[in-house]
């Protein structure tokens, strides 16, 4: 067994520097690497390019790094729910590349799977396709999209073992397994870290081969953005 | 009388067919799930990684790890499944999802749709909408026929940045049901009590009116 465990978030983020390109898992605030984001804020690294489906909310998730002006460029599919983000973007302080969600997911997957580029129909005929190669297959038009070149990927899982194997819960899976594949260095934080052998190999979502560092996360807030309920009748 | 949001959702629900997997966008489309016709089994796909999406959880049972694409807490029904975002969009682009229902700011008579950006004003992003409209065989747009100033949202040509080209097949608005054809918007049904004349006045794009136009039947 190759042991991937690091002691804490400080060790997990060793080597992160200003100007790097980072991937961060999560959809909205669901499944975001809370501990790693806090540590990025603490480290004060700047000029970051962040690849993440969303940009957090004003005072949580990636919103924390936006408030401190640590992010130079965001690559996302949807950035509503964040007033500071919108302000920085409209004023030109923040460079933003908005791309279709499925394209974002597949670009992450392609990065980790050794696929340099692929064709997708998403965005054909829109400003997303401007300047990109297009090609017809079977009478339909497609846009060529490329893999990313991230330095680090930060993902969050429900359970993980010392070999770096990960299991996600519910819809907190989202971009995490894809980004785990893509990182040159992938840092996984987990709610519950167990010894290798305790997780059923049949149930592993992300194999340890994709994870370079894993640590036991602490103090998860797991905020809910839209609490919607059916009243007890 | 023009339909309200619930009326639009009820009319769209009549388009559901047994055995379909359906993706519902944020807003009016989400309401469609409340009016599934009896005797029909459909499953709802949420692009953040959930198939078999159920109603909002009972108070106190909400789970931060179980949300829909609108970031609302939801539940999973029996037979449901969970997956990552690449798999989710494989279902969408691979046309395993039979129907997509989404909102729009503008639709053009050739089926172009704009719903993600107002330059200089609102830039929230397209989320999964571009993947959905580029791939789905069957796209229904749920929308108000006019904006709050009374201007038509069914246009000759979209003025806002496009989400997809030539992809909308059907529109259910507060005034009418329309099919997007090669020649323009074909009027299929009127909202109860709404005249053809009213629909004409509210439609900037080419409107095709053939024969008597029936009223929608909404329970």
Short mmCIF file of C-alpha atoms in Angstrom, two decimals:
data_model
loop_
_atom_site.label_atom_id
_atom_site.label_comp_id
_atom_site.label_asym_id
_atom_site.label_seq_id
_atom_site.Cartn_x
_atom_site.Cartn_y
_atom_site.Cartn_z
CA UNK A 1 0.00 0.00 0.00
CA UNK A 2 1.29 3.42 -0.95
CA UNK A 3 0.51 5.79 1.87
CA UNK A 4 -0.90 9.15 0.76
CA UNK A 5 -1.68 10.60 4.16
CA UNK A 6 -0.41 13.99 5.17
CA UNK A 7 -0.75 15.28 8.69
CA UNK A 8 -2.89 18.33 8.10
CA UNK A 9 -4.02 20.99 5.65
CA UNK A 10 -0.72 22.90 6.03
CA UNK A 11 1.25 19.90 4.76
CA UNK A 12 -1.35 19.17 2.13
CA UNK A 13 -0.91 22.57 0.51
CA UNK A 14 2.89 22.54 0.51
CA UNK A 15 4.20 23.97 -2.74
CA UNK A 16 1.16 26.06 -3.66
CA UNK A 17 2.36 29.38 -5.02
CA UNK A 18 0.99 32.60 -6.39
CA UNK A 19 0.17 32.49 -10.10
CA UNK A 20 -0.78 28.81 -10.13
CA UNK A 21 -3.77 27.21 -11.79
CA UNK A 22 -5.99 25.38 -9.30
CA UNK A 23 -9.00 23.12 -9.72
CA UNK A 24 -11.57 23.07 -6.93
CA UNK A 25 -14.38 20.55 -6.75
CA UNK A 26 -17.95 21.26 -5.75
CA UNK A 27 -21.28 22.39 -7.13
CA UNK A 28 -22.48 25.52 -5.42
CA UNK A 29 -21.38 24.94 -1.83
CA UNK A 30 -22.03 21.19 -2.10
CA UNK A 31 -18.85 19.12 -1.95
CA UNK A 32 -16.39 22.01 -1.83
CA UNK A 33 -12.93 21.52 -0.26
CA UNK A 34 -13.62 23.82 2.69
CA UNK A 35 -10.35 23.16 4.53
CA UNK A 36 -8.15 23.71 1.48
CA UNK A 37 -9.94 26.94 0.60
CA UNK A 38 -9.43 28.26 4.15
CA UNK A 39 -5.75 27.38 3.92
CA UNK A 40 -5.40 29.13 0.52
CA UNK A 41 -6.87 32.20 2.19
CA UNK A 42 -4.42 31.87 5.07
CA UNK A 43 -1.43 31.40 2.76
CA UNK A 44 -2.38 34.61 0.98
CA UNK A 45 -1.28 33.33 -2.43
CA UNK A 46 -2.46 35.64 -5.22
CA UNK A 47 -2.90 35.79 -9.01
CA UNK A 48 -4.58 32.41 -8.93
CA UNK A 49 -6.46 30.93 -11.84
CA UNK A 50 -9.30 28.90 -10.34
CA UNK A 51 -11.23 26.27 -12.26
CA UNK A 52 -14.45 25.57 -10.41
CA UNK A 53 -18.05 25.19 -11.52
CA UNK A 54 -19.13 28.05 -9.27
CA UNK A 55 -17.46 30.81 -7.31
CA UNK A 56 -18.96 30.29 -3.89
CA UNK A 57 -21.10 32.91 -2.17
CA UNK A 58 -19.96 36.26 -0.84
CA UNK A 59 -18.63 35.01 2.49
CA UNK A 60 -18.01 31.31 1.89
CA UNK A 61 -16.29 28.96 -0.50
CA UNK A 62 -14.28 30.66 -3.21
CA UNK A 63 -16.03 33.90 -2.25
CA UNK A 64 -13.48 34.08 0.57
CA UNK A 65 -10.60 34.23 -1.92
CA UNK A 66 -12.44 36.70 -4.13
CA UNK A 67 -12.93 39.09 -1.22
CA UNK A 68 -9.18 39.05 -0.61
CA UNK A 69 -8.49 39.59 -4.34
CA UNK A 70 -6.44 36.39 -4.51
CA UNK A 71 -8.03 35.25 -7.76
CA UNK A 72 -6.91 36.68 -11.08
CA UNK A 73 -9.04 34.49 -13.28
CA UNK A 74 -12.08 32.26 -12.76
CA UNK A 75 -13.07 29.48 -15.14
CA UNK A 76 -16.64 28.47 -14.28
CA UNK A 77 -20.05 27.68 -15.74
CA UNK A 78 -22.27 29.60 -13.35
CA UNK A 79 -21.39 32.43 -11.02
CA UNK A 80 -24.70 33.82 -9.76
CA UNK A 81 -25.18 34.02 -5.99
CA UNK A 82 -22.03 36.09 -5.58
CA UNK A 83 -22.34 39.88 -5.68
CA UNK A 84 -18.65 40.56 -5.13
CA UNK A 85 -17.83 38.29 -8.03
CA UNK A 86 -20.26 40.08 -10.32
CA UNK A 87 -18.88 43.44 -9.25
CA UNK A 88 -15.24 42.43 -9.90
CA UNK A 89 -16.16 40.91 -13.23
CA UNK A 90 -18.23 43.83 -14.53
CA UNK A 91 -15.53 46.31 -13.44
CA UNK A 92 -12.86 44.26 -15.20
CA UNK A 93 -10.82 43.52 -12.05
CA UNK A 94 -11.40 39.82 -12.48
CA UNK A 95 -10.85 37.85 -15.66
CA UNK A 96 -13.68 35.38 -16.18
CA UNK A 97 -14.08 32.56 -18.65
CA UNK A 98 -17.59 31.14 -18.61
CA UNK A 99 -17.95 27.76 -20.26
CA UNK A 100 -20.80 25.27 -20.55
CA UNK A 101 -21.02 22.96 -17.55
CA UNK A 102 -20.75 19.75 -19.55
CA UNK A 103 -17.75 21.14 -21.40
CA UNK A 104 -16.14 22.06 -18.09
CA UNK A 105 -16.71 18.54 -16.74
CA UNK A 106 -15.40 16.86 -19.88
CA UNK A 107 -12.36 19.16 -20.04
CA UNK A 108 -11.52 18.08 -16.48
CA UNK A 109 -12.01 14.43 -17.35
CA UNK A 110 -9.98 14.77 -20.56
CA UNK A 111 -7.14 16.40 -18.63
CA UNK A 112 -6.82 13.39 -16.38
CA UNK A 113 -7.44 10.85 -19.12
CA UNK A 114 -4.70 11.89 -21.54
CA UNK A 115 -7.09 13.37 -24.10
CA UNK A 116 -5.77 16.72 -25.35
CA UNK A 117 -9.02 17.89 -26.94
CA UNK A 118 -12.47 16.71 -27.97
CA UNK A 119 -15.49 17.87 -29.97
CA UNK A 120 -18.75 18.83 -28.28
CA UNK A 121 -21.96 20.34 -29.69
CA UNK A 122 -22.34 22.65 -26.67
CA UNK A 123 -21.94 26.31 -27.52
CA UNK A 124 -21.82 25.96 -31.28
CA UNK A 125 -23.04 29.20 -32.88
CA UNK A 126 -22.63 31.15 -29.62
CA UNK A 127 -19.87 33.41 -28.32
CA UNK A 128 -18.41 30.40 -26.47
CA UNK A 129 -17.30 28.99 -29.83
CA UNK A 130 -15.67 32.20 -31.07
CA UNK A 131 -12.09 31.57 -32.24
CA UNK A 132 -12.41 27.83 -31.77
CA UNK A 133 -12.15 25.12 -34.39
CA UNK A 134 -15.50 23.71 -35.49
CA UNK A 135 -16.22 20.61 -37.48
CA UNK A 136 -19.20 18.78 -38.90
CA UNK A 137 -19.89 15.15 -37.98
CA UNK A 138 -22.94 13.43 -39.46
CA UNK A 139 -24.56 16.70 -40.41
CA UNK A 140 -24.18 18.37 -37.02
CA UNK A 141 -21.67 21.02 -35.96
CA UNK A 142 -19.26 20.60 -33.06
CA UNK A 143 -16.70 22.78 -31.27
CA UNK A 144 -13.17 21.65 -30.38
CA UNK A 145 -12.47 22.05 -26.66
CA UNK A 146 -9.12 21.47 -24.95
CA UNK A 147 -7.93 19.86 -21.74
CA UNK A 148 -6.68 22.07 -18.88
CA UNK A 149 -3.20 22.36 -17.38
CA UNK A 150 -3.80 22.61 -13.64
CA UNK A 151 -1.01 22.62 -11.06
CA UNK A 152 -3.13 21.43 -8.15
CA UNK A 153 -6.59 19.95 -7.76
CA UNK A 154 -8.45 20.23 -4.46
CA UNK A 155 -11.26 17.79 -3.90
CA UNK A 156 -13.49 16.83 -1.01
CA UNK A 157 -14.83 13.35 -0.32
CA UNK A 158 -17.06 11.78 2.31
CA UNK A 159 -14.73 8.89 3.13
CA UNK A 160 -11.19 8.14 2.13
CA UNK A 161 -8.51 5.64 3.09
CA UNK A 162 -4.79 5.93 3.65
CA UNK A 163 -4.16 4.69 0.09
CA UNK A 164 -6.06 7.71 -1.26
CA UNK A 165 -9.20 5.88 -2.34
CA UNK A 166 -12.30 8.06 -2.17
CA UNK A 167 -16.05 7.66 -1.75
CA UNK A 168 -18.37 10.59 -2.27
CA UNK A 169 -21.85 11.13 -0.84
CA UNK A 170 -24.98 12.29 -2.64
CA UNK A 171 -24.57 15.12 -5.11
CA UNK A 172 -21.34 16.18 -3.39
CA UNK A 173 -19.61 14.00 -5.96
CA UNK A 174 -20.14 16.39 -8.93
CA UNK A 175 -16.77 17.62 -10.27
CA UNK A 176 -14.62 16.06 -7.54
CA UNK A 177 -13.73 12.72 -9.20
CA UNK A 178 -12.94 14.47 -12.51
CA UNK A 179 -10.72 17.07 -10.95
CA UNK A 180 -9.02 14.39 -8.84
CA UNK A 181 -7.97 12.76 -12.11
CA UNK A 182 -6.74 16.05 -13.54
CA UNK A 183 -4.46 17.49 -10.87
CA UNK A 184 -0.70 17.27 -11.27
CA UNK A 185 -0.93 17.17 -7.51
CA UNK A 186 -4.36 16.21 -6.21
CA UNK A 187 -5.16 17.02 -2.60
CA UNK A 188 -8.15 15.19 -1.13
CA UNK A 189 -9.74 16.22 2.13
CA UNK A 190 -12.21 13.81 3.68
CA UNK A 191 -14.80 13.83 6.42
CA UNK A 192 -13.64 10.42 7.56
CA UNK A 193 -10.18 8.98 6.96
CA UNK A 194 -9.88 5.23 7.56
CA UNK A 195 -7.06 2.66 7.27
CA UNK A 196 -6.60 0.98 3.89
CA UNK A 197 -8.75 -2.15 3.77
CA UNK A 198 -11.74 -0.70 5.55
CA UNK A 199 -13.49 0.61 2.47
CA UNK A 200 -15.11 -1.94 0.18
CA UNK A 201 -13.12 -1.86 -3.10
CA UNK A 202 -16.41 -2.37 -4.97
CA UNK A 203 -17.67 0.96 -3.68
CA UNK A 204 -14.65 3.18 -4.44
CA UNK A 205 -15.50 6.13 -6.72
CA UNK A 206 -11.97 7.50 -7.16
CA UNK A 207 -8.95 5.19 -7.03
CA UNK A 208 -5.99 6.22 -4.92
CA UNK A 209 -3.79 6.42 -8.04
CA UNK A 210 -5.37 9.83 -8.75
CA UNK A 211 -4.70 11.21 -5.27
CA UNK A 212 -1.27 12.42 -4.16
CA UNK A 213 -2.16 13.73 -0.70
CA UNK A 214 -5.06 12.95 1.59
CA UNK A 215 -5.92 14.37 4.99
CA UNK A 216 -8.61 14.23 7.64
CA UNK A 217 -10.61 17.44 7.28
CA UNK A 218 -11.94 19.35 10.26
CA UNK A 219 -14.89 21.56 11.24
CA UNK A 220 -17.01 21.14 8.12
CA UNK A 221 -19.76 23.72 7.86
CA UNK A 222 -21.48 22.19 4.82
CA UNK A 223 -23.67 25.22 4.31
CA UNK A 224 -26.95 24.90 2.46
CA UNK A 225 -27.59 27.62 -0.14
CA UNK A 226 -31.32 27.03 -0.68
CA UNK A 227 -32.99 25.23 2.19
CA UNK A 228 -36.20 23.91 0.66
CA UNK A 229 -38.44 21.58 2.64
CA UNK A 230 -41.82 19.89 2.62
CA UNK A 231 -43.61 20.92 5.82
CA UNK A 232 -44.45 18.14 8.26
CA UNK A 233 -48.12 17.55 7.66
CA UNK B 1 -57.07 34.93 -19.19
CA UNK B 2 -53.32 34.54 -19.53
CA UNK B 3 -51.81 31.64 -17.62
CA UNK B 4 -49.81 32.10 -14.46
CA UNK B 5 -46.60 30.18 -13.82
CA UNK B 6 -48.49 27.22 -12.42
CA UNK B 7 -50.74 27.14 -15.48
CA UNK B 8 -47.69 27.07 -17.77
CA UNK B 9 -46.20 24.23 -15.71
CA UNK B 10 -49.49 22.29 -15.84
CA UNK B 11 -49.69 22.63 -19.62
CA UNK B 12 -46.08 21.49 -20.07
CA UNK B 13 -46.73 18.50 -17.82
CA UNK B 14 -49.23 17.30 -20.45
CA UNK B 15 -46.28 16.86 -22.82
CA UNK B 16 -44.65 14.21 -20.59
CA UNK B 17 -44.73 10.63 -21.83
CA UNK B 18 -44.41 7.35 -19.96
CA UNK B 19 -40.82 6.16 -19.60
CA UNK B 20 -39.17 9.51 -20.27
CA UNK B 21 -36.11 10.89 -18.48
CA UNK B 22 -36.60 14.64 -18.14
CA UNK B 23 -34.34 17.55 -17.23
CA UNK B 24 -36.14 20.55 -15.74
CA UNK B 25 -34.44 23.94 -15.62
CA UNK B 26 -34.65 26.47 -12.82
CA UNK B 27 -37.84 28.54 -12.34
CA UNK B 28 -41.16 27.62 -13.99
CA UNK B 29 -39.74 24.33 -15.38
CA UNK B 30 -39.11 23.05 -11.83
CA UNK B 31 -42.85 23.35 -11.12
CA UNK B 32 -43.66 20.83 -13.88
CA UNK B 33 -42.66 18.01 -11.51
CA UNK B 34 -45.72 18.80 -9.38
CA UNK B 35 -48.22 18.03 -12.17
CA UNK B 36 -47.17 14.70 -13.69
CA UNK B 37 -50.28 13.17 -15.32
CA UNK B 38 -51.57 10.08 -13.53
CA UNK B 39 -50.58 6.71 -14.96
CA UNK B 40 -47.25 8.02 -16.23
CA UNK B 41 -43.80 7.19 -14.90
CA UNK B 42 -41.02 9.69 -15.59
CA UNK B 43 -37.67 10.28 -13.89
CA UNK B 44 -36.13 13.68 -13.38
CA UNK B 45 -32.45 14.27 -14.05
CA UNK B 46 -30.61 17.00 -12.21
CA UNK B 47 -27.37 17.87 -14.01
CA UNK B 48 -25.34 18.16 -10.81
CA UNK B 49 -25.45 14.37 -10.63
CA UNK B 50 -28.82 12.92 -9.70
CA UNK B 51 -31.38 10.80 -11.52
CA UNK B 52 -34.69 10.01 -9.86
CA UNK B 53 -34.97 13.34 -8.11
CA UNK B 54 -37.78 13.50 -5.57
CA UNK B 55 -39.62 16.29 -3.74
CA UNK B 56 -38.13 18.61 -1.13
CA UNK B 57 -37.22 16.74 2.06
CA UNK B 58 -39.48 16.68 5.09
CA UNK B 59 -38.53 19.52 7.41
CA UNK B 60 -35.52 18.47 9.50
CA UNK B 61 -34.33 15.84 7.03
CA UNK B 62 -32.57 18.18 4.61
CA UNK B 63 -29.05 17.13 3.65
CA UNK B 64 -26.35 19.55 2.48
CA UNK B 65 -24.98 16.73 0.31
CA UNK B 66 -28.20 16.31 -1.63
CA UNK B 67 -29.20 19.27 -3.77
CA UNK B 68 -30.56 19.95 -7.25
CA UNK B 69 -29.07 22.17 -9.96
CA UNK B 70 -30.79 25.17 -8.37
CA UNK B 71 -28.91 24.37 -5.13
CA UNK B 72 -32.17 23.49 -3.38
CA UNK B 73 -32.28 20.57 -0.96
CA UNK B 74 -34.07 17.59 -2.53
CA UNK B 75 -34.51 13.83 -2.08
CA UNK B 76 -33.79 10.71 -4.14
CA UNK B 77 -36.68 8.42 -5.02
CA UNK B 78 -36.47 4.61 -5.04
CA UNK B 79 -34.62 3.57 -8.19
CA UNK B 80 -32.63 6.80 -8.28
CA UNK B 81 -28.88 7.05 -8.78
CA UNK B 82 -25.97 9.41 -8.25
CA UNK B 83 -23.04 10.16 -10.55
CA UNK B 84 -20.34 12.69 -11.38
CA UNK B 85 -20.73 15.72 -13.65
CA UNK B 86 -19.03 14.14 -16.68
CA UNK B 87 -21.42 11.20 -16.51
CA UNK B 88 -24.32 13.58 -16.08
CA UNK B 89 -23.51 15.42 -19.27
CA UNK B 90 -22.84 12.14 -21.07
CA UNK B 91 -26.51 11.40 -20.37
CA UNK B 92 -27.44 14.80 -21.76
CA UNK B 93 -25.18 15.04 -24.82
CA UNK B 94 -25.64 11.34 -25.51
CA UNK B 95 -29.40 11.96 -25.82
CA UNK B 96 -30.38 9.56 -23.08
CA UNK B 97 -32.59 12.31 -21.66
CA UNK B 98 -35.79 12.55 -23.69
CA UNK B 99 -37.00 16.03 -22.77
CA UNK B 100 -35.46 19.27 -21.62
CA UNK B 101 -37.64 22.06 -20.25
CA UNK B 102 -36.03 25.41 -19.65
CA UNK B 103 -36.72 29.12 -19.39
CA UNK B 104 -35.67 31.80 -21.87
CA UNK B 105 -35.21 35.54 -22.09
CA UNK B 106 -35.67 35.44 -25.86
CA UNK B 107 -36.55 32.88 -28.53
CA UNK B 108 -36.25 33.55 -32.27
CA UNK B 109 -38.54 32.26 -35.02
CA UNK B 110 -35.77 29.91 -36.22
CA UNK B 111 -35.49 28.25 -32.77
CA UNK B 112 -32.48 30.22 -31.47
CA UNK B 113 -32.58 30.76 -27.71
CA UNK B 114 -30.95 33.33 -25.41
CA UNK B 115 -31.10 32.85 -21.65
CA UNK B 116 -27.69 33.31 -20.05
CA UNK B 117 -26.37 36.81 -20.33
CA UNK B 118 -27.34 40.47 -20.60
CA UNK B 119 -24.11 42.22 -21.63
CA UNK B 120 -22.92 44.76 -19.09
CA UNK B 121 -25.78 43.96 -16.72
CA UNK B 122 -26.26 40.38 -15.77
CA UNK B 123 -23.63 37.72 -16.27
CA UNK B 124 -24.43 34.66 -14.25
CA UNK B 125 -23.24 32.08 -16.74
CA UNK B 126 -24.85 29.40 -18.83
CA UNK B 127 -24.50 26.52 -16.37
CA UNK B 128 -25.63 23.42 -18.20
CA UNK B 129 -28.02 25.21 -20.57
CA UNK B 130 -25.71 25.22 -23.60
CA UNK B 131 -25.04 21.49 -23.31
CA UNK B 132 -28.75 20.82 -22.87
CA UNK B 133 -29.98 22.85 -25.84
CA UNK B 134 -27.20 21.66 -28.15
CA UNK B 135 -28.03 18.03 -27.53
CA UNK B 136 -31.65 17.46 -26.56
CA UNK B 137 -33.95 16.13 -29.25
CA UNK B 138 -36.93 17.63 -27.56
CA UNK B 139 -36.75 21.08 -26.01
CA UNK B 140 -39.71 22.95 -24.57
CA UNK B 141 -39.30 26.52 -23.46
CA UNK B 142 -41.40 27.79 -20.58
CA UNK B 143 -41.64 31.57 -20.68
CA UNK B 144 -43.68 34.71 -20.44
CA UNK B 145 -44.68 35.88 -23.91
CA UNK B 146 -43.61 39.47 -23.21
CA UNK B 147 -41.23 41.20 -20.79
CA UNK B 148 -42.35 43.53 -18.02
CA UNK B 149 -42.43 46.46 -20.46
CA UNK B 150 -44.81 44.52 -22.70
CA UNK B 151 -42.20 43.86 -25.40
CA UNK B 152 -42.33 40.53 -27.18
CA UNK B 153 -39.82 37.84 -26.21
CA UNK B 154 -40.68 35.78 -29.30
CA UNK B 155 -38.57 37.55 -31.87
CA UNK B 156 -37.47 37.51 -35.50
CA UNK B 157 -33.91 37.39 -34.22
CA UNK B 158 -32.49 37.26 -30.68
CA UNK B 159 -30.82 40.46 -29.51
CA UNK B 160 -29.03 38.88 -26.54
CA UNK B 161 -26.03 36.49 -26.73
CA UNK B 162 -27.26 33.08 -27.80
CA UNK B 163 -27.37 29.94 -25.71
CA UNK B 164 -28.01 27.71 -28.71
CA UNK B 165 -28.95 27.90 -32.38
CA UNK B 166 -32.05 26.50 -34.04
CA UNK B 167 -32.82 24.16 -31.15
CA UNK B 168 -36.17 25.12 -29.57
CA UNK B 169 -39.02 22.89 -30.73
CA UNK B 170 -41.93 24.10 -28.66
CA UNK B 171 -42.86 27.06 -26.50
CA UNK B 172 -45.46 27.18 -23.76
CA UNK B 173 -46.02 30.80 -22.74
CA UNK B 174 -48.61 32.50 -20.59
CA UNK B 175 -50.57 33.18 -23.80
CA UNK B 176 -50.06 30.24 -26.12
CA UNK B 177 -48.52 26.94 -27.15
CA UNK B 178 -46.38 27.33 -30.25
CA UNK B 179 -44.32 25.00 -32.36
CA UNK B 180 -41.10 26.28 -33.93
CA UNK B 181 -41.21 25.35 -37.63
CA UNK B 182 -39.00 26.13 -40.61
CA UNK B 183 -41.33 29.00 -41.44
CA UNK B 184 -41.74 30.53 -37.99
CA UNK B 185 -43.82 30.17 -34.81
CA UNK B 186 -46.85 28.01 -35.53
CA UNK B 187 -49.69 28.75 -33.15
CA UNK B 188 -51.10 25.51 -31.73
CA UNK B 189 -53.22 26.55 -28.76
CA UNK B 190 -54.45 29.69 -27.00
CA UNK B 191 -54.53 30.19 -23.25
CA UNK B 192 -58.14 30.13 -21.99
CA UNK B 193 -59.90 33.34 -23.02
CA UNK B 194 -56.90 34.75 -24.91
CA UNK B 195 -57.65 35.77 -28.50
CA UNK B 196 -55.53 35.09 -31.56
CA UNK B 197 -55.32 38.86 -31.96
CA UNK B 198 -53.72 39.26 -28.52
CA UNK B 199 -51.15 36.59 -29.34
CA UNK B 200 -50.41 38.25 -32.68
CA UNK B 201 -49.81 41.58 -30.95
CA UNK B 202 -47.48 39.98 -28.43
CA UNK B 203 -45.38 38.13 -31.03
CA UNK B 204 -42.70 40.00 -32.96
CA UNK B 205 -41.45 36.97 -34.91
CA UNK B 206 -43.38 35.41 -37.75
CA UNK B 207 -46.58 33.82 -36.47
CA UNK B 208 -48.30 31.12 -38.50
CA UNK B 209 -52.03 30.80 -37.90
CA UNK B 210 -53.81 27.97 -39.67
CA UNK B 211 -57.54 27.36 -39.18
CA UNK B 212 -59.26 27.59 -35.82
CA UNK B 213 -56.87 27.68 -32.88
CA UNK B 214 -58.19 25.65 -29.94
CA UNK B 215 -58.02 26.73 -26.32
CA UNK B 216 -55.68 24.88 -23.97
CA UNK B 217 -57.38 22.45 -21.62
CA UNK B 218 -55.92 22.87 -18.16
CA UNK B 219 -57.27 21.21 -15.04
#
